[in-house]
Tab-separated table of C-alpha atoms in Angstrom:
chain	number	residue	atom	x	y	z
A	1	UNK	CA	38.615	12.580	0.876
A	2	UNK	CA	40.343	14.165	-2.122
A	3	UNK	CA	39.133	17.216	-4.022
A	4	UNK	CA	37.249	15.394	-6.838
A	5	UNK	CA	35.470	13.221	-4.249
A	6	UNK	CA	34.313	16.319	-2.377
A	7	UNK	CA	32.956	17.798	-5.588
A	8	UNK	CA	31.221	14.529	-6.438
A	9	UNK	CA	29.639	14.226	-3.020
A	10	UNK	CA	28.566	17.870	-2.963
A	11	UNK	CA	27.042	17.712	-6.444
A	12	UNK	CA	25.113	14.536	-5.683
A	13	UNK	CA	23.877	15.810	-2.322
A	14	UNK	CA	22.808	19.185	-3.689
A	15	UNK	CA	20.821	17.646	-6.527
A	16	UNK	CA	19.171	15.094	-4.247
A	17	UNK	CA	18.204	17.782	-1.716
A	18	UNK	CA	16.591	19.985	-4.381
A	19	UNK	CA	14.521	17.125	-5.765
A	20	UNK	CA	13.872	15.842	-2.260
A	21	UNK	CA	12.335	19.136	-1.163
A	22	UNK	CA	9.707	18.995	-3.899
A	23	UNK	CA	9.134	15.269	-3.426
A	24	UNK	CA	8.710	15.762	0.315
A	25	UNK	CA	6.021	18.421	-0.128
A	26	UNK	CA	4.306	16.342	-2.817
A	27	UNK	CA	4.280	13.240	-0.623
A	28	UNK	CA	2.954	15.129	2.393
A	29	UNK	CA	0.098	16.310	0.186
A	30	UNK	CA	-0.439	12.822	-1.232
A	31	UNK	CA	-0.332	11.088	2.139
A	32	UNK	CA	-2.668	13.622	3.721
A	33	UNK	CA	-5.102	13.252	0.840
A	34	UNK	CA	-4.908	9.456	1.105
A	35	UNK	CA	-6.475	9.624	4.572
A	36	UNK	CA	-9.571	11.244	3.035
A	37	UNK	CA	-9.524	9.242	-0.208
A	38	UNK	CA	-9.506	5.952	1.703
A	39	UNK	CA	-12.789	6.943	3.332
A	40	UNK	CA	-14.616	8.160	0.216
A	41	UNK	CA	-13.505	5.534	-2.311
A	42	UNK	CA	-13.709	1.732	-2.150
A	43	UNK	CA	-10.865	-0.764	-2.626
A	44	UNK	CA	-12.483	-1.750	-5.939
A	45	UNK	CA	-12.264	1.860	-7.147
A	46	UNK	CA	-8.530	1.920	-6.530
A	47	UNK	CA	-8.352	-1.473	-8.220
A	48	UNK	CA	-9.819	0.046	-11.403
A	49	UNK	CA	-7.383	2.963	-11.279
A	50	UNK	CA	-4.467	0.624	-10.638
A	51	UNK	CA	-5.196	-1.512	-13.691
A	52	UNK	CA	-5.622	1.598	-15.861
A	53	UNK	CA	-2.383	3.243	-14.707
A	54	UNK	CA	-0.468	-0.028	-14.972
A	55	UNK	CA	-1.558	-0.484	-18.592
A	56	UNK	CA	-0.845	3.169	-19.421
A	57	UNK	CA	2.574	2.917	-17.790
A	58	UNK	CA	3.624	-0.092	-19.832
A	59	UNK	CA	2.282	1.363	-23.101
A	60	UNK	CA	4.134	4.646	-22.492
A	61	UNK	CA	7.423	2.719	-22.674
A	62	UNK	CA	6.535	1.651	-26.196
A	63	UNK	CA	5.133	4.981	-27.369
A	64	UNK	CA	8.394	6.967	-27.326
A	65	UNK	CA	10.606	4.142	-28.518
A	66	UNK	CA	12.790	5.053	-25.514
A	67	UNK	CA	14.612	7.453	-27.826
A	68	UNK	CA	14.673	10.058	-25.042
A	69	UNK	CA	17.587	8.156	-23.500
A	70	UNK	CA	19.659	9.550	-26.349
A	71	UNK	CA	19.470	12.957	-24.631
A	72	UNK	CA	21.745	11.724	-21.858
A	73	UNK	CA	24.772	10.893	-23.989
A	74	UNK	CA	24.471	13.636	-26.600
A	75	UNK	CA	25.997	17.134	-26.427
A	76	UNK	CA	24.734	18.194	-29.863
A	77	UNK	CA	21.549	20.301	-29.498
A	78	UNK	CA	20.748	19.752	-33.164
A	79	UNK	CA	20.670	15.996	-32.584
A	80	UNK	CA	18.534	16.444	-29.475
A	81	UNK	CA	16.012	18.497	-31.461
A	82	UNK	CA	15.885	15.804	-34.139
A	83	UNK	CA	15.311	13.167	-31.474
A	84	UNK	CA	12.482	15.182	-29.940
A	85	UNK	CA	10.737	15.578	-33.307
A	86	UNK	CA	11.022	11.831	-33.871
A	87	UNK	CA	9.640	11.082	-30.411
A	88	UNK	CA	6.701	13.461	-30.851
A	89	UNK	CA	5.718	11.821	-34.145
A	90	UNK	CA	5.906	8.366	-32.577
A	91	UNK	CA	3.870	9.314	-29.498
A	92	UNK	CA	1.094	11.027	-31.465
A	93	UNK	CA	0.783	8.056	-33.841
A	94	UNK	CA	0.791	5.518	-31.034
A	95	UNK	CA	-1.720	7.451	-28.899
A	96	UNK	CA	-4.130	7.703	-31.842
A	97	UNK	CA	-3.802	3.971	-32.508
A	98	UNK	CA	-4.521	3.138	-28.854
A	99	UNK	CA	-7.549	5.479	-28.895
A	100	UNK	CA	-8.966	3.633	-31.910
A	101	UNK	CA	-8.398	0.240	-30.301
A	102	UNK	CA	-10.006	1.451	-27.072
A	103	UNK	CA	-13.062	2.679	-28.965
A	104	UNK	CA	-13.459	-0.689	-30.685
A	105	UNK	CA	-13.053	-2.448	-27.323
A	106	UNK	CA	-15.741	-0.182	-25.839
A	107	UNK	CA	-18.311	-1.122	-28.484
A	108	UNK	CA	-17.416	-4.809	-28.253
A	109	UNK	CA	-18.345	-4.609	-24.560
A	110	UNK	CA	-21.766	-3.113	-25.232
A	111	UNK	CA	-21.046	0.525	-25.990
A	112	UNK	CA	-22.742	1.787	-22.819
A	113	UNK	CA	-21.048	4.287	-20.519
A	114	UNK	CA	-20.490	2.675	-17.132
A	115	UNK	CA	-17.907	4.393	-14.982
A	116	UNK	CA	-17.402	1.219	-12.947
A	117	UNK	CA	-16.261	-0.706	-16.024
A	118	UNK	CA	-12.711	-0.614	-17.385
A	119	UNK	CA	-13.942	-0.467	-21.003
A	120	UNK	CA	-15.340	3.020	-20.309
A	121	UNK	CA	-12.112	4.153	-18.652
A	122	UNK	CA	-10.069	3.017	-21.635
A	123	UNK	CA	-11.804	5.582	-23.857
A	124	UNK	CA	-9.299	8.186	-22.624
A	125	UNK	CA	-6.314	5.817	-22.469
A	126	UNK	CA	-4.814	7.327	-25.625
A	127	UNK	CA	-5.049	10.873	-24.234
A	128	UNK	CA	-3.494	9.800	-20.939
A	129	UNK	CA	-0.744	8.016	-22.842
A	130	UNK	CA	0.044	11.149	-24.862
A	131	UNK	CA	0.369	13.361	-21.777
A	132	UNK	CA	2.302	10.924	-19.590
A	133	UNK	CA	4.782	9.763	-22.250
A	134	UNK	CA	5.821	13.224	-23.414
A	135	UNK	CA	5.958	14.516	-19.834
A	136	UNK	CA	8.461	11.750	-19.078
A	137	UNK	CA	10.438	12.618	-22.217
A	138	UNK	CA	10.737	16.241	-21.091
A	139	UNK	CA	11.627	15.007	-17.613
A	140	UNK	CA	14.637	13.123	-19.019
A	141	UNK	CA	15.769	16.192	-20.952
A	142	UNK	CA	15.559	18.417	-17.875
A	143	UNK	CA	17.448	15.851	-15.805
A	144	UNK	CA	20.182	16.078	-18.423
A	145	UNK	CA	20.097	19.860	-17.991
A	146	UNK	CA	20.213	19.439	-14.181
A	147	UNK	CA	17.037	21.507	-13.865
A	148	UNK	CA	16.244	19.929	-10.524
A	149	UNK	CA	14.376	22.895	-9.040
A	150	UNK	CA	11.943	22.986	-11.971
A	151	UNK	CA	11.216	19.274	-11.711
A	152	UNK	CA	10.761	19.658	-7.965
A	153	UNK	CA	8.135	22.405	-8.370
A	154	UNK	CA	6.175	20.490	-10.986
A	155	UNK	CA	6.150	17.378	-8.798
A	156	UNK	CA	4.332	19.443	-6.151
A	157	UNK	CA	1.884	20.813	-8.739
A	158	UNK	CA	1.114	17.308	-9.972
A	159	UNK	CA	0.352	16.089	-6.456
A	160	UNK	CA	-1.887	19.078	-5.695
A	161	UNK	CA	-3.948	18.669	-8.858
A	162	UNK	CA	-4.220	14.890	-8.657
A	163	UNK	CA	-5.207	14.613	-5.008
A	164	UNK	CA	-7.229	17.816	-4.847
A	165	UNK	CA	-9.419	16.896	-7.803
A	166	UNK	CA	-9.795	13.304	-6.561
A	167	UNK	CA	-11.378	14.630	-3.355
A	168	UNK	CA	-13.576	17.216	-5.096
A	169	UNK	CA	-14.742	14.817	-7.819
A	170	UNK	CA	-15.504	11.948	-5.447
A	171	UNK	CA	-19.206	12.847	-5.816
A	172	UNK	CA	-19.052	11.273	-9.294
A	173	UNK	CA	-17.794	7.927	-8.003
A	174	UNK	CA	-14.656	6.078	-9.168
A	175	UNK	CA	-14.400	8.139	-12.377
A	176	UNK	CA	-13.239	11.017	-10.149
A	177	UNK	CA	-9.967	9.149	-9.602
A	178	UNK	CA	-9.439	8.831	-13.344
A	179	UNK	CA	-10.211	12.472	-14.174
A	180	UNK	CA	-7.874	13.727	-11.460
A	181	UNK	CA	-5.078	11.404	-12.625
A	182	UNK	CA	-5.265	12.501	-16.274
A	183	UNK	CA	-5.629	16.174	-15.326
A	184	UNK	CA	-2.405	16.082	-13.303
A	185	UNK	CA	-0.622	14.511	-16.261
A	186	UNK	CA	-1.860	17.333	-18.496
A	187	UNK	CA	-0.517	19.986	-16.099
A	188	UNK	CA	2.947	18.408	-16.118
A	189	UNK	CA	2.915	17.942	-19.889
A	190	UNK	CA	2.092	21.550	-20.776
A	191	UNK	CA	4.448	22.983	-18.172
A	192	UNK	CA	7.491	20.870	-19.006
A	193	UNK	CA	6.891	21.201	-22.752
A	194	UNK	CA	6.981	24.991	-22.495
A	195	UNK	CA	10.263	24.892	-20.565
A	196	UNK	CA	11.865	22.290	-22.854
A	197	UNK	CA	10.968	24.132	-26.052
A	198	UNK	CA	12.311	27.352	-24.532
A	199	UNK	CA	15.609	25.647	-23.630
A	200	UNK	CA	15.941	24.353	-27.197
A	201	UNK	CA	14.951	27.655	-28.811
A	202	UNK	CA	14.792	28.114	-31.711
A	203	UNK	CA	12.787	24.906	-32.004
A	204	UNK	CA	9.663	23.892	-33.843
A	205	UNK	CA	7.833	20.643	-34.324
A	206	UNK	CA	7.858	19.540	-37.931
A	207	UNK	CA	7.443	16.297	-39.783
A	208	UNK	CA	10.305	15.768	-42.192
A	209	UNK	CA	10.235	12.158	-43.279
A	210	UNK	CA	13.918	12.019	-44.210
A	211	UNK	CA	15.143	13.520	-40.926
A	212	UNK	CA	12.885	11.259	-38.852
A	213	UNK	CA	14.014	8.147	-40.730
A	214	UNK	CA	17.706	9.040	-40.375
A	215	UNK	CA	17.364	9.848	-36.672
A	216	UNK	CA	15.479	6.613	-36.022
A	217	UNK	CA	18.231	4.650	-37.767
A	218	UNK	CA	21.060	6.457	-35.951
A	219	UNK	CA	19.578	5.769	-32.512
A	220	UNK	CA	18.002	2.405	-33.272
A	221	UNK	CA	19.734	0.724	-30.313
A	222	UNK	CA	17.404	2.526	-27.899
A	223	UNK	CA	14.116	0.935	-29.034
A	224	UNK	CA	15.942	-2.280	-29.876
A	225	UNK	CA	17.087	-2.878	-26.311
A	226	UNK	CA	15.386	-0.392	-24.013
A	227	UNK	CA	11.713	-0.862	-24.866
A	228	UNK	CA	11.766	-4.470	-23.794
A	229	UNK	CA	14.027	-3.658	-20.849
A	230	UNK	CA	11.668	-0.879	-19.780
A	231	UNK	CA	8.682	-3.220	-19.964
A	232	UNK	CA	10.562	-5.777	-17.894
A	233	UNK	CA	11.427	-3.161	-15.262
A	234	UNK	CA	7.850	-1.890	-15.281
A	235	UNK	CA	6.633	-5.463	-14.948
A	236	UNK	CA	8.083	-5.559	-11.446
A	237	UNK	CA	5.216	-3.335	-10.272
A	238	UNK	CA	2.705	-2.670	-13.031
A	239	UNK	CA	2.929	-5.971	-14.903
A	240	UNK	CA	2.461	-7.874	-11.663
A	241	UNK	CA	-0.764	-5.969	-11.109
A	242	UNK	CA	-2.055	-6.629	-14.629
A	243	UNK	CA	-1.296	-10.351	-14.599
A	244	UNK	CA	-2.391	-10.706	-10.973
A	245	UNK	CA	-5.749	-9.128	-11.831
A	246	UNK	CA	-6.454	-12.165	-14.030
A	247	UNK	CA	-6.657	-14.321	-10.894
A	248	UNK	CA	-7.398	-12.024	-7.953
A	249	UNK	CA	-10.565	-10.155	-7.041
A	250	UNK	CA	-10.817	-6.421	-7.717
A	251	UNK	CA	-10.796	-5.887	-3.938
A	252	UNK	CA	-7.468	-7.749	-3.609
A	253	UNK	CA	-6.078	-5.691	-6.494
A	254	UNK	CA	-7.304	-2.575	-4.689
A	255	UNK	CA	-5.539	-3.635	-1.471
A	256	UNK	CA	-2.335	-4.233	-3.405
A	257	UNK	CA	-2.507	-0.919	-5.259
A	258	UNK	CA	-3.226	1.044	-2.074
A	259	UNK	CA	-0.432	-0.705	-0.176
A	260	UNK	CA	1.902	0.170	-3.030
A	261	UNK	CA	0.548	3.727	-3.065
A	262	UNK	CA	1.717	4.137	0.534
A	263	UNK	CA	4.943	2.195	0.021
A	264	UNK	CA	5.769	4.400	-2.944
A	265	UNK	CA	5.810	7.475	-0.663
A	266	UNK	CA	9.420	6.846	0.434
A	267	UNK	CA	10.283	5.728	-3.092
A	268	UNK	CA	9.129	9.054	-4.539
A	269	UNK	CA	10.544	10.905	-1.562
A	270	UNK	CA	14.022	9.388	-1.512
A	271	UNK	CA	14.732	6.904	-4.291
A	272	UNK	CA	13.341	8.815	-7.266
A	273	UNK	CA	15.326	12.024	-6.533
A	274	UNK	CA	18.440	9.951	-5.874
A	275	UNK	CA	17.916	7.987	-9.096
A	276	UNK	CA	17.488	11.135	-11.175
A	277	UNK	CA	20.595	12.755	-9.747
A	278	UNK	CA	22.599	9.532	-10.062
A	279	UNK	CA	21.572	9.281	-13.723
A	280	UNK	CA	22.612	12.867	-14.418
A	281	UNK	CA	25.895	12.749	-12.473
A	282	UNK	CA	26.995	9.324	-13.686
A	283	UNK	CA	26.148	10.209	-17.302
A	284	UNK	CA	28.313	13.310	-17.009
A	285	UNK	CA	31.196	11.298	-15.511
A	286	UNK	CA	30.867	8.772	-18.335
A	287	UNK	CA	30.972	11.500	-20.985
A	288	UNK	CA	34.149	12.798	-19.317
A	289	UNK	CA	35.697	9.288	-19.339
A	290	UNK	CA	35.656	9.046	-15.528
A	291	UNK	CA	34.569	6.158	-13.313
A	292	UNK	CA	31.212	6.381	-11.546
A	293	UNK	CA	31.645	3.139	-9.578
A	294	UNK	CA	32.425	5.009	-6.309
A	295	UNK	CA	29.230	7.028	-6.801
A	296	UNK	CA	27.260	3.817	-7.392
A	297	UNK	CA	28.533	2.297	-4.153
A	298	UNK	CA	27.583	5.420	-2.190
A	299	UNK	CA	24.092	5.313	-3.648
A	300	UNK	CA	23.770	1.601	-2.814
A	301	UNK	CA	24.692	2.099	0.855
A	302	UNK	CA	22.518	5.163	1.337
A	303	UNK	CA	19.494	3.604	-0.362
A	304	UNK	CA	19.714	0.486	1.784
A	305	UNK	CA	20.097	2.380	5.056
A	306	UNK	CA	17.195	4.692	4.204
A	307	UNK	CA	14.921	1.720	3.458
A	308	UNK	CA	15.484	-0.230	6.675
A	309	UNK	CA	13.220	1.937	8.926
A	310	UNK	CA	10.314	1.378	6.504
A	311	UNK	CA	10.620	-2.402	6.801
A	312	UNK	CA	10.838	-2.321	10.602
A	313	UNK	CA	7.773	-0.081	11.005
A	314	UNK	CA	5.572	-2.002	8.559
A	315	UNK	CA	6.643	-5.461	9.731
A	316	UNK	CA	5.665	-4.825	13.344
A	317	UNK	CA	2.817	-2.319	13.014
A	318	UNK	CA	1.683	-2.303	9.348
A	319	UNK	CA	-1.882	-3.701	9.679
A	320	UNK	CA	-2.658	-1.648	12.802
A	321	UNK	CA	-1.320	1.552	11.242
A	322	UNK	CA	-3.420	1.109	8.084
A	323	UNK	CA	-6.554	0.451	10.142
A	324	UNK	CA	-5.908	3.449	12.360
A	325	UNK	CA	-5.058	5.935	9.604
A	326	UNK	CA	-7.229	4.790	6.686
A	327	UNK	CA	-10.066	2.872	8.343
A	328	UNK	CA	-10.790	-0.764	9.167
A	329	UNK	CA	-11.684	-1.627	5.580
A	330	UNK	CA	-8.019	-1.115	4.635
A	331	UNK	CA	-6.490	-3.541	7.163
A	332	UNK	CA	-5.952	-5.992	4.299
A	333	UNK	CA	-3.768	-3.406	2.566
A	334	UNK	CA	-1.726	-3.079	5.775
A	335	UNK	CA	-1.168	-6.835	5.879
A	336	UNK	CA	0.072	-6.694	2.300
A	337	UNK	CA	2.322	-3.719	3.054
A	338	UNK	CA	3.985	-5.779	5.809
A	339	UNK	CA	4.866	-8.473	3.285
A	340	UNK	CA	5.735	-6.185	0.380
A	341	UNK	CA	8.070	-3.953	2.423
A	342	UNK	CA	10.967	-6.414	2.017
A	343	UNK	CA	10.536	-6.328	-1.758
A	344	UNK	CA	10.414	-2.521	-1.716
A	345	UNK	CA	13.663	-2.428	0.303
A	346	UNK	CA	15.522	-4.184	-2.520
A	347	UNK	CA	13.789	-1.871	-4.992
A	348	UNK	CA	15.265	1.056	-3.051
A	349	UNK	CA	18.695	-0.167	-4.074
A	350	UNK	CA	17.898	-1.534	-7.533
A	351	UNK	CA	16.108	1.531	-8.933
A	352	UNK	CA	19.084	3.915	-9.277
A	353	UNK	CA	21.658	1.230	-10.067
A	354	UNK	CA	19.612	-0.359	-12.864
A	355	UNK	CA	20.403	2.712	-14.998
A	356	UNK	CA	24.095	1.745	-15.188
A	357	UNK	CA	23.751	-0.481	-18.309
A	358	UNK	CA	21.966	2.372	-20.127
A	359	UNK	CA	24.845	4.740	-19.396
A	360	UNK	CA	27.443	2.187	-20.491
A	361	UNK	CA	25.520	1.097	-23.573
A	362	UNK	CA	25.376	-2.466	-22.227
A	363	UNK	CA	21.608	-2.822	-22.398
A	364	UNK	CA	21.771	-6.160	-24.214
A	365	UNK	CA	23.470	-7.883	-21.257
A	366	UNK	CA	20.905	-6.627	-18.756
A	367	UNK	CA	18.081	-7.390	-21.188
A	368	UNK	CA	19.018	-11.070	-21.532
A	369	UNK	CA	19.361	-11.422	-17.781
A	370	UNK	CA	16.100	-9.592	-17.093
A	371	UNK	CA	14.181	-11.645	-19.639
A	372	UNK	CA	15.089	-14.864	-17.889
A	373	UNK	CA	14.288	-13.422	-14.462
A	374	UNK	CA	10.959	-11.914	-15.514
A	375	UNK	CA	9.917	-15.080	-17.315
A	376	UNK	CA	10.546	-16.948	-14.074
A	377	UNK	CA	8.465	-14.456	-12.084
A	378	UNK	CA	5.654	-14.659	-14.641
A	379	UNK	CA	5.604	-18.434	-14.310
A	380	UNK	CA	5.484	-18.053	-10.530
A	381	UNK	CA	2.522	-15.657	-10.840
A	382	UNK	CA	0.512	-18.060	-12.988
A	383	UNK	CA	1.263	-21.017	-10.724
A	384	UNK	CA	0.431	-19.105	-7.556
A	385	UNK	CA	-2.544	-17.417	-9.183
A	386	UNK	CA	-4.160	-20.768	-9.812
A	387	UNK	CA	-3.166	-22.136	-6.416
A	388	UNK	CA	-3.936	-19.111	-4.218
A	389	UNK	CA	-6.573	-17.102	-6.104
A	390	UNK	CA	-8.669	-16.866	-2.928
A	391	UNK	CA	-5.676	-16.362	-0.606
A	392	UNK	CA	-4.128	-13.145	-1.830
A	393	UNK	CA	-1.801	-12.823	1.180
A	394	UNK	CA	-0.058	-16.108	0.351
A	395	UNK	CA	0.056	-15.095	-3.309
A	396	UNK	CA	1.876	-11.828	-2.586
A	397	UNK	CA	4.166	-13.365	0.054
A	398	UNK	CA	5.629	-15.829	-2.430
A	399	UNK	CA	5.686	-13.202	-5.155
A	400	UNK	CA	7.608	-10.811	-2.886
A	401	UNK	CA	10.225	-13.509	-2.237
A	402	UNK	CA	10.682	-14.064	-5.974
A	403	UNK	CA	11.039	-10.322	-6.568
A	404	UNK	CA	13.669	-9.983	-3.814
A	405	UNK	CA	15.825	-12.671	-5.429
A	406	UNK	CA	15.446	-11.029	-8.842
A	407	UNK	CA	16.340	-7.544	-7.547
A	408	UNK	CA	19.459	-8.796	-5.774
A	409	UNK	CA	20.716	-10.427	-8.968
A	410	UNK	CA	20.101	-7.226	-10.974
A	411	UNK	CA	21.983	-5.157	-8.383
A	412	UNK	CA	24.969	-7.513	-8.574
A	413	UNK	CA	25.001	-7.419	-12.383
A	414	UNK	CA	24.842	-3.612	-12.569
A	415	UNK	CA	27.591	-3.083	-10.018
A	416	UNK	CA	29.771	-5.600	-11.853
A	417	UNK	CA	29.416	-3.572	-15.047
A	418	UNK	CA	30.321	-0.319	-13.266
A	419	UNK	CA	33.367	-1.995	-11.696
A	420	UNK	CA	34.469	-3.403	-15.048
A	421	UNK	CA	34.208	0.075	-16.596
A	422	UNK	CA	36.422	1.455	-13.815
A	423	UNK	CA	39.068	-1.209	-14.494
A	424	UNK	CA	38.987	-0.479	-18.216
A	425	UNK	CA	39.572	3.223	-17.564
A	426	UNK	CA	42.508	2.483	-15.272
A	427	UNK	CA	44.112	0.297	-17.925
A	428	UNK	CA	43.624	2.804	-20.751
């Protein structure tokens, strides 16, 4: 191993370990709370939350225009400030528009507060969208700054607030899940905003029409390619839930969301920190005109090896483990986790590597490929939804197979782009 390789390995490992420490604590809190939450909430309650968060997650990709990705390739703080002002204006406008639409939707559905109805939950969709979108924007900026310890601490705070309030507010029924979710978003938003503004000091939010228009034009490739790409990526988890809810019962949706809640523990624990560090390190290598293909291959191997134990455990003991830990009423979620674990394994690998086209500015290639793949999956969902509406296990088994094929193709495409970039650098 030569000197640059040692530096690369050390930098990646250090960043992953910092983020991993916070993610580990957060997931211990979340998993421990899940044991109690499973006994005080019903599958239908988690189904309501899942549909709400899925919709909010997809809308958040539109709200910012994905302009925050411009932070990663820009060394000019003045440009970054201009981007942030543009993003803030877009998010506020979009959140207000969603709030108005939600209010109209509420009155169309009777205008009566019923905390077991999604129309009531959507009344605070705009507020949730505002908090979650800007928190993610600040998250991208702090990744660029390699502020891993800060992000790690706030991940723990988010988990404490979300799960703690969900337990305390369970006396109010399913709405307790919603209040705790939005409250945790607010904590992250205010905390990360304070740190970001301090890092960019002197900085103030202002609406200058000329500056916003010029910035939007300069970075127009980000909304042009990355909004749709982000929705496609989000569709792999959240879009599946939204479209699946058109055919499946709320209980089946609840099983799926809870299975994913548990399956996402290793994702948040391992893959998310690795993805954030890979994005930061590879972006820096790209700005320095160096190849990040070796780094991508290391991430691929490590992600795959880390995901294998999850598949083995859930395949052989998934249903029994869910029944033992969360109660008999959640055995259905354990059966789904057994099936979905193979899909999640490929997601382990795809998640960090799918950022390669963004770094290289090759979003259009990935977008075309993803559109075809996602259209195929959507067709599969509608066909299976009509055929297996009452057999959710068959529905998700076939869906998982389709997702595995899609993920493998995305991994191959992204690695090919990184390899091509390496060859171009060697020939320059």
